[in-house]
């Protein structure tokens, strides 16, 4: 992959990372709590406004994985984020 494409993908991931921060930057982002669900819906609306229906889910997944690894966790958080992230990628795809 040439450097331009890598830079472009990284820039898009950084943009998605920033857009989903009000949801995924909260330690409880992955729970079924109503506030977390509302924040998820809000950032999905923001992503659709910015990127339309063509958001690359690999970019979304990478940005979400960064948040999962960067955001402080609380007691009871998953030891492995893979399954949780897959579930949210599916939810994002279907939103």
Tab-separated table of N, CA and C in Angstrom:
chain	number	residue	atom	x	y	z
A	1	UNK	N	0.857	-1.175	0.000
A	1	UNK	CA	0.000	0.000	0.000
A	1	UNK	C	0.899	1.233	0.000
A	2	UNK	N	0.587	2.195	-0.847
A	2	UNK	CA	1.482	3.351	-0.906
A	2	UNK	C	1.241	4.291	0.276
A	3	UNK	N	2.206	5.169	0.506
A	3	UNK	CA	2.182	6.043	1.678
A	3	UNK	C	0.960	6.954	1.688
A	4	UNK	N	0.509	7.406	0.521
A	4	UNK	CA	-0.667	8.276	0.460
A	4	UNK	C	-1.900	7.565	1.004
A	5	UNK	N	-2.111	6.317	0.596
A	5	UNK	CA	-3.277	5.568	1.070
A	5	UNK	C	-3.190	5.303	2.560
A	6	UNK	N	-2.006	4.981	3.046
A	6	UNK	CA	-1.830	4.745	4.479
A	6	UNK	C	-2.146	6.018	5.255
A	7	UNK	N	-1.616	7.158	4.800
A	7	UNK	CA	-1.892	8.430	5.466
A	7	UNK	C	-3.373	8.763	5.424
A	8	UNK	N	-4.021	8.514	4.291
A	8	UNK	CA	-5.443	8.784	4.140
A	8	UNK	C	-6.272	7.924	5.088
A	9	UNK	N	-5.936	6.647	5.189
A	9	UNK	CA	-6.646	5.747	6.107
A	9	UNK	C	-6.443	6.182	7.549
A	10	UNK	N	-5.228	6.568	7.894
A	10	UNK	CA	-4.925	7.006	9.256
A	10	UNK	C	-5.683	8.289	9.579
A	11	UNK	N	-5.747	9.202	8.627
A	11	UNK	CA	-6.494	10.443	8.847
A	11	UNK	C	-7.975	10.160	9.059
A	12	UNK	N	-8.531	9.262	8.267
A	12	UNK	CA	-9.945	8.916	8.414
A	12	UNK	C	-10.181	8.231	9.762
A	13	UNK	N	-9.265	7.328	10.145
A	13	UNK	CA	-9.392	6.671	11.448
A	13	UNK	C	-9.333	7.703	12.566
A	14	UNK	N	-8.427	8.662	12.468
A	14	UNK	CA	-8.332	9.711	13.484
A	14	UNK	C	-9.622	10.525	13.560
A	15	UNK	N	-10.216	10.790	12.404
A	15	UNK	CA	-11.469	11.545	12.377
A	15	UNK	C	-12.598	10.737	13.019
A	16	UNK	N	-12.695	9.456	12.684
A	16	UNK	CA	-13.713	8.592	13.293
A	16	UNK	C	-13.463	8.486	14.794
A	17	UNK	N	-12.212	8.337	15.187
A	17	UNK	CA	-11.843	8.268	16.606
A	17	UNK	C	-12.379	9.491	17.351
A	18	UNK	N	-12.200	10.665	16.766
A	18	UNK	CA	-12.674	11.897	17.400
A	18	UNK	C	-14.200	11.955	17.442
A	19	UNK	N	-14.852	11.534	16.382
A	19	UNK	CA	-16.317	11.589	16.324
A	19	UNK	C	-16.950	10.649	17.342
A	20	UNK	N	-16.358	9.464	17.544
A	20	UNK	CA	-16.967	8.502	18.472
A	20	UNK	C	-16.521	8.707	19.918
A	21	UNK	N	-15.629	9.662	20.167
A	21	UNK	CA	-15.118	9.899	21.520
A	21	UNK	C	-16.206	10.193	22.561
A	22	UNK	N	-17.269	10.944	22.237
A	22	UNK	CA	-18.296	11.188	23.254
A	22	UNK	C	-18.999	9.914	23.734
A	23	UNK	N	-18.899	8.852	22.971
A	23	UNK	CA	-19.449	7.549	23.372
A	23	UNK	C	-18.329	6.611	23.818
A	24	UNK	N	-17.384	6.326	22.924
A	24	UNK	CA	-16.360	5.310	23.189
A	24	UNK	C	-15.288	5.788	24.158
A	25	UNK	N	-15.249	7.067	24.445
A	25	UNK	CA	-14.297	7.586	25.414
A	25	UNK	C	-14.804	7.526	26.845
A	26	UNK	N	-15.994	6.996	27.028
A	26	UNK	CA	-16.612	6.845	28.351
A	26	UNK	C	-16.352	5.413	28.824
A	27	UNK	N	-15.902	5.218	30.070
A	27	UNK	CA	-15.561	3.859	30.521
A	27	UNK	C	-16.690	2.830	30.416
A	28	UNK	N	-17.928	3.275	30.350
A	28	UNK	CA	-19.055	2.337	30.280
A	28	UNK	C	-19.591	2.155	28.867
A	29	UNK	N	-18.851	2.611	27.853
A	29	UNK	CA	-19.354	2.660	26.476
A	29	UNK	C	-19.949	1.352	25.987
A	30	UNK	N	-19.452	0.240	26.439
A	30	UNK	CA	-19.834	-1.078	25.923
A	30	UNK	C	-21.041	-1.675	26.645
A	31	UNK	N	-21.531	-1.009	27.688
A	31	UNK	CA	-22.638	-1.571	28.465
A	31	UNK	C	-23.966	-1.316	27.763
A	32	UNK	N	-24.977	-1.955	28.240
A	32	UNK	CA	-26.314	-1.756	27.694
A	32	UNK	C	-27.064	-0.622	28.363
A	33	UNK	N	-26.366	0.170	29.175
A	33	UNK	CA	-27.020	1.268	29.879
A	33	UNK	C	-27.631	2.243	28.868
A	34	UNK	N	-28.788	2.767	29.210
A	34	UNK	CA	-29.511	3.657	28.298
A	34	UNK	C	-28.677	4.858	27.861
A	35	UNK	N	-27.920	5.449	28.776
A	35	UNK	CA	-27.086	6.596	28.397
A	35	UNK	C	-26.034	6.197	27.367
A	36	UNK	N	-25.446	5.016	27.537
A	36	UNK	CA	-24.458	4.536	26.568
A	36	UNK	C	-25.116	4.250	25.221
A	37	UNK	N	-26.306	3.696	25.247
A	37	UNK	CA	-27.035	3.442	24.000
A	37	UNK	C	-27.373	4.753	23.292
A	38	UNK	N	-27.771	5.753	24.075
A	38	UNK	CA	-28.086	7.062	23.494
A	38	UNK	C	-26.843	7.712	22.887
A	39	UNK	N	-25.716	7.607	23.597
A	39	UNK	CA	-24.467	8.171	23.064
A	39	UNK	C	-24.053	7.452	21.785
A	40	UNK	N	-24.209	6.118	21.749
A	40	UNK	CA	-23.881	5.352	20.547
A	40	UNK	C	-24.738	5.834	19.374
A	41	UNK	N	-26.035	5.958	19.593
A	41	UNK	CA	-26.936	6.409	18.523
A	41	UNK	C	-26.548	7.805	18.039
A	42	UNK	N	-26.178	8.668	18.957
A	42	UNK	CA	-25.799	10.029	18.592
A	42	UNK	C	-24.529	10.058	17.741
A	43	UNK	N	-23.506	9.301	18.138
A	43	UNK	CA	-22.270	9.308	17.340
A	43	UNK	C	-22.483	8.606	16.004
A	44	UNK	N	-23.372	7.624	15.956
A	44	UNK	CA	-23.659	6.983	14.669
A	44	UNK	C	-24.327	7.984	13.733
A	45	UNK	N	-25.227	8.804	14.262
A	45	UNK	CA	-25.836	9.860	13.446
A	45	UNK	C	-24.763	10.824	12.939
A	46	UNK	N	-23.822	11.174	13.815
A	46	UNK	CA	-22.733	12.070	13.415
A	46	UNK	C	-21.865	11.438	12.332
A	47	UNK	N	-21.572	10.144	12.471
A	47	UNK	CA	-20.770	9.447	11.456
A	47	UNK	C	-21.495	9.410	10.118
A	48	UNK	N	-22.798	9.137	10.152
A	48	UNK	CA	-23.576	9.104	8.906
A	48	UNK	C	-23.649	10.491	8.265
A	49	UNK	N	-23.747	11.524	9.095
A	49	UNK	CA	-23.759	12.886	8.556
A	49	UNK	C	-22.435	13.217	7.881
A	50	UNK	N	-21.351	12.762	8.468
A	50	UNK	CA	-20.020	13.085	7.940
A	50	UNK	C	-19.634	12.212	6.747
A	51	UNK	N	-19.898	10.890	6.835
A	51	UNK	CA	-19.403	9.949	5.833
A	51	UNK	C	-20.491	9.345	4.960
A	52	UNK	N	-21.754	9.572	5.294
A	52	UNK	CA	-22.827	8.928	4.550
A	52	UNK	C	-22.851	7.438	4.862
A	53	UNK	N	-23.549	6.671	4.040
A	53	UNK	CA	-23.665	5.233	4.319
A	53	UNK	C	-22.393	4.450	3.982
A	54	UNK	N	-21.388	5.117	3.420
A	54	UNK	CA	-20.205	4.401	2.953
A	54	UNK	C	-19.054	4.348	3.932
A	55	UNK	N	-19.311	4.520	5.217
A	55	UNK	CA	-18.227	4.448	6.194
A	55	UNK	C	-17.589	3.064	6.167
A	56	UNK	N	-16.296	3.033	6.036
A	56	UNK	CA	-15.543	1.778	6.034
A	56	UNK	C	-15.550	1.206	7.451
A	57	UNK	N	-16.145	0.051	7.622
A	57	UNK	CA	-16.258	-0.546	8.945
A	57	UNK	C	-14.898	-0.952	9.515
A	58	UNK	N	-13.912	-1.174	8.667
A	58	UNK	CA	-12.566	-1.462	9.177
A	58	UNK	C	-11.982	-0.226	9.854
A	59	UNK	N	-12.290	0.934	9.315
A	59	UNK	CA	-11.844	2.185	9.930
A	59	UNK	C	-12.563	2.380	11.259
A	60	UNK	N	-13.876	2.148	11.273
A	60	UNK	CA	-14.646	2.250	12.514
A	60	UNK	C	-14.096	1.281	13.555
A	61	UNK	N	-13.844	0.045	13.145
A	61	UNK	CA	-13.326	-0.964	14.072
A	61	UNK	C	-11.974	-0.546	14.640
A	62	UNK	N	-11.093	-0.041	13.810
A	62	UNK	CA	-9.767	0.383	14.281
A	62	UNK	C	-9.881	1.534	15.276
A	63	UNK	N	-10.750	2.494	14.987
A	63	UNK	CA	-10.940	3.626	15.894
A	63	UNK	C	-11.546	3.164	17.214
A	64	UNK	N	-12.513	2.265	17.150
A	64	UNK	CA	-13.136	1.748	18.366
A	64	UNK	C	-12.134	0.940	19.182
A	65	UNK	N	-11.314	0.150	18.527
A	65	UNK	CA	-10.294	-0.640	19.228
A	65	UNK	C	-9.315	0.292	19.960
A	66	UNK	N	-8.947	1.391	19.323
A	66	UNK	CA	-8.069	2.365	19.992
A	66	UNK	C	-8.721	2.901	21.256
A	67	UNK	N	-10.005	3.228	21.167
A	67	UNK	CA	-10.707	3.709	22.362
A	67	UNK	C	-10.753	2.626	23.433
A	68	UNK	N	-11.035	1.401	23.044
A	68	UNK	CA	-11.122	0.308	24.021
A	68	UNK	C	-9.803	0.144	24.766
A	69	UNK	N	-8.714	0.320	24.069
A	69	UNK	CA	-7.402	0.158	24.689
A	69	UNK	C	-6.956	1.410	25.440
A	70	UNK	N	-7.433	2.584	25.024
A	70	UNK	CA	-6.998	3.851	25.624
A	70	UNK	C	-7.860	4.316	26.790
A	71	UNK	N	-9.134	3.956	26.785
A	71	UNK	CA	-10.066	4.458	27.792
A	71	UNK	C	-9.913	3.666	29.080
A	72	UNK	N	-9.826	4.360	30.209
A	72	UNK	CA	-9.749	3.629	31.480
A	72	UNK	C	-10.960	2.710	31.634
A	73	UNK	N	-10.717	1.538	32.151
A	73	UNK	CA	-11.810	0.579	32.321
A	73	UNK	C	-12.297	0.589	33.758
A	74	UNK	N	-13.438	0.009	33.955
A	74	UNK	CA	-13.999	-0.107	35.283
A	74	UNK	C	-14.083	-1.581	35.648
A	75	UNK	N	-14.309	-1.844	36.897
A	75	UNK	CA	-14.435	-3.213	37.374
A	75	UNK	C	-15.510	-3.927	36.562
A	76	UNK	N	-15.202	-5.106	36.088
A	76	UNK	CA	-16.150	-5.876	35.293
A	76	UNK	C	-15.981	-5.700	33.801
A	77	UNK	N	-15.017	-4.884	33.382
A	77	UNK	CA	-14.774	-4.699	31.947
A	77	UNK	C	-14.216	-5.989	31.356
A	78	UNK	N	-14.485	-6.244	30.094
A	78	UNK	CA	-13.971	-7.462	29.460
A	78	UNK	C	-12.442	-7.502	29.462
A	79	UNK	N	-11.896	-8.703	29.604
A	79	UNK	CA	-10.446	-8.881	29.505
A	79	UNK	C	-9.999	-8.814	28.051
A	80	UNK	N	-10.880	-9.223	27.161
A	80	UNK	CA	-10.575	-9.239	25.738
A	80	UNK	C	-11.703	-8.507	25.015
A	81	UNK	N	-11.345	-7.489	24.256
A	81	UNK	CA	-12.336	-6.638	23.621
A	81	UNK	C	-12.820	-7.158	22.280
A	82	UNK	N	-12.212	-8.205	21.743
A	82	UNK	CA	-12.519	-8.637	20.376
A	82	UNK	C	-14.006	-8.868	20.127
A	83	UNK	N	-14.648	-9.643	20.973
A	83	UNK	CA	-16.062	-9.961	20.758
A	83	UNK	C	-16.945	-8.724	20.910
A	84	UNK	N	-16.645	-7.909	21.907
A	84	UNK	CA	-17.421	-6.686	22.131
A	84	UNK	C	-17.304	-5.763	20.919
A	85	UNK	N	-16.097	-5.606	20.424
A	85	UNK	CA	-15.873	-4.738	19.264
A	85	UNK	C	-16.593	-5.289	18.040
A	86	UNK	N	-16.540	-6.594	17.828
A	86	UNK	CA	-17.256	-7.200	16.696
A	86	UNK	C	-18.750	-6.912	16.778
A	87	UNK	N	-19.312	-7.018	17.987
A	87	UNK	CA	-20.741	-6.758	18.166
A	87	UNK	C	-21.085	-5.307	17.814
A	88	UNK	N	-20.231	-4.366	18.234
A	88	UNK	CA	-20.512	-2.964	17.942
A	88	UNK	C	-20.278	-2.627	16.479
A	89	UNK	N	-19.341	-3.293	15.839
A	89	UNK	CA	-19.157	-3.093	14.396
A	89	UNK	C	-20.416	-3.548	13.662
A	90	UNK	N	-20.976	-4.680	14.079
A	90	UNK	CA	-22.219	-5.168	13.474
A	90	UNK	C	-23.355	-4.183	13.723
A	91	UNK	N	-23.459	-3.679	14.953
A	91	UNK	CA	-24.506	-2.699	15.259
A	91	UNK	C	-24.324	-1.431	14.431
A	92	UNK	N	-23.077	-1.000	14.274
A	92	UNK	CA	-22.803	0.203	13.481
A	92	UNK	C	-23.164	-0.022	12.018
A	93	UNK	N	-22.847	-1.182	11.511
A	93	UNK	CA	-23.157	-1.506	10.111
A	93	UNK	C	-24.669	-1.483	9.886
A	94	UNK	N	-25.424	-1.917	10.878
A	94	UNK	CA	-26.880	-2.017	10.748
A	94	UNK	C	-27.616	-0.751	11.172
A	95	UNK	N	-26.893	0.225	11.677
A	95	UNK	CA	-27.536	1.450	12.192
A	95	UNK	C	-28.021	2.313	11.045
